[in-house]
């Protein structure tokens, strides 16, 4: 069974997992994890594409290249 996006009101399937660490002011975006982690958030393509981090924070996108190309092609197509 696929997991849904963690954003309130969104029923789209999750495609990436977001995690963060306050002490390092760091956000990581990874391929969807195999299992749900209570310390991270699963996001759909739409919300992953709109993601922004607070001023002074860094975002490290660690998703696989294939996943990024597929998501980009879908955004261009639709």
Short mmCIF file of C-alpha atoms in Angstrom, two decimals:
data_model
loop_
_atom_site.label_atom_id
_atom_site.label_comp_id
_atom_site.label_asym_id
_atom_site.label_seq_id
_atom_site.Cartn_x
_atom_site.Cartn_y
_atom_site.Cartn_z
CA UNK A 1 0.00 0.00 0.00
CA UNK A 2 1.41 3.38 -0.97
CA UNK A 3 1.66 6.17 1.57
CA UNK A 4 -0.03 9.54 1.21
CA UNK A 5 1.55 12.96 1.39
CA UNK A 6 1.90 14.22 4.99
CA UNK A 7 0.55 17.67 4.13
CA UNK A 8 -2.88 18.30 5.62
CA UNK A 9 -5.65 17.84 3.07
CA UNK A 10 -3.41 16.25 0.42
CA UNK A 11 -4.37 12.76 -0.75
CA UNK A 12 -1.65 12.41 -3.40
CA UNK A 13 0.84 9.54 -3.13
CA UNK A 14 4.12 10.31 -1.39
CA UNK A 15 7.26 10.26 -3.56
CA UNK A 16 9.93 11.63 -1.20
CA UNK A 17 10.80 11.73 2.50
CA UNK A 18 11.77 14.97 4.25
CA UNK A 19 13.78 15.00 7.47
CA UNK A 20 15.47 17.83 9.34
CA UNK A 21 17.73 18.70 12.25
CA UNK A 22 17.21 21.98 14.10
CA UNK A 23 20.71 22.07 15.62
CA UNK A 24 22.31 22.02 12.16
CA UNK A 25 19.62 24.14 10.42
CA UNK A 26 19.51 21.40 7.81
CA UNK A 27 16.75 19.75 5.77
CA UNK A 28 17.22 16.54 3.79
CA UNK A 29 15.05 15.35 0.95
CA UNK A 30 15.45 11.64 0.13
CA UNK A 31 13.76 9.04 -2.04
CA UNK A 32 10.66 7.73 -0.27
CA UNK A 33 11.83 5.60 2.64
CA UNK A 34 10.81 1.95 2.77
CA UNK A 35 9.03 2.45 6.10
CA UNK A 36 7.27 5.38 7.72
CA UNK A 37 9.46 7.23 10.23
CA UNK A 38 7.73 9.29 12.95
CA UNK A 39 10.59 11.83 12.76
CA UNK A 40 10.20 12.59 9.06
CA UNK A 41 7.53 13.61 6.57
CA UNK A 42 6.46 11.93 3.34
CA UNK A 43 5.69 14.40 0.54
CA UNK A 44 4.08 14.14 -2.90
CA UNK A 45 5.73 15.51 -6.06
CA UNK A 46 3.68 18.72 -5.89
CA UNK A 47 4.68 19.59 -2.32
CA UNK A 48 8.28 18.48 -2.87
CA UNK A 49 8.50 20.88 -5.82
CA UNK A 50 7.15 23.77 -3.73
CA UNK A 51 9.38 23.10 -0.74
CA UNK A 52 11.26 26.02 0.76
CA UNK A 53 13.31 26.15 3.95
CA UNK A 54 13.61 28.91 6.56
CA UNK A 55 16.21 31.67 6.08
CA UNK A 56 19.60 30.45 7.23
CA UNK A 57 18.73 26.78 6.67
CA UNK A 58 20.17 24.52 3.97
CA UNK A 59 18.31 22.00 1.85
CA UNK A 60 20.20 18.94 0.67
CA UNK A 61 18.36 17.03 -2.04
CA UNK A 62 19.64 13.45 -1.88
CA UNK A 63 17.05 11.87 -4.16
CA UNK A 64 18.29 9.59 -6.90
CA UNK A 65 18.90 11.21 -10.27
CA UNK A 66 16.32 8.99 -11.99
CA UNK A 67 13.63 10.17 -9.58
CA UNK A 68 14.49 13.84 -10.22
CA UNK A 69 14.34 13.45 -14.00
CA UNK A 70 10.98 11.65 -13.83
CA UNK A 71 9.47 14.28 -11.52
CA UNK A 72 10.77 17.11 -13.72
CA UNK A 73 9.30 15.54 -16.85
CA UNK A 74 5.91 15.19 -15.16
CA UNK A 75 5.96 18.84 -14.10
CA UNK A 76 6.78 19.97 -17.64
CA UNK A 77 4.05 17.78 -19.13
CA UNK A 78 1.30 18.89 -16.91
#
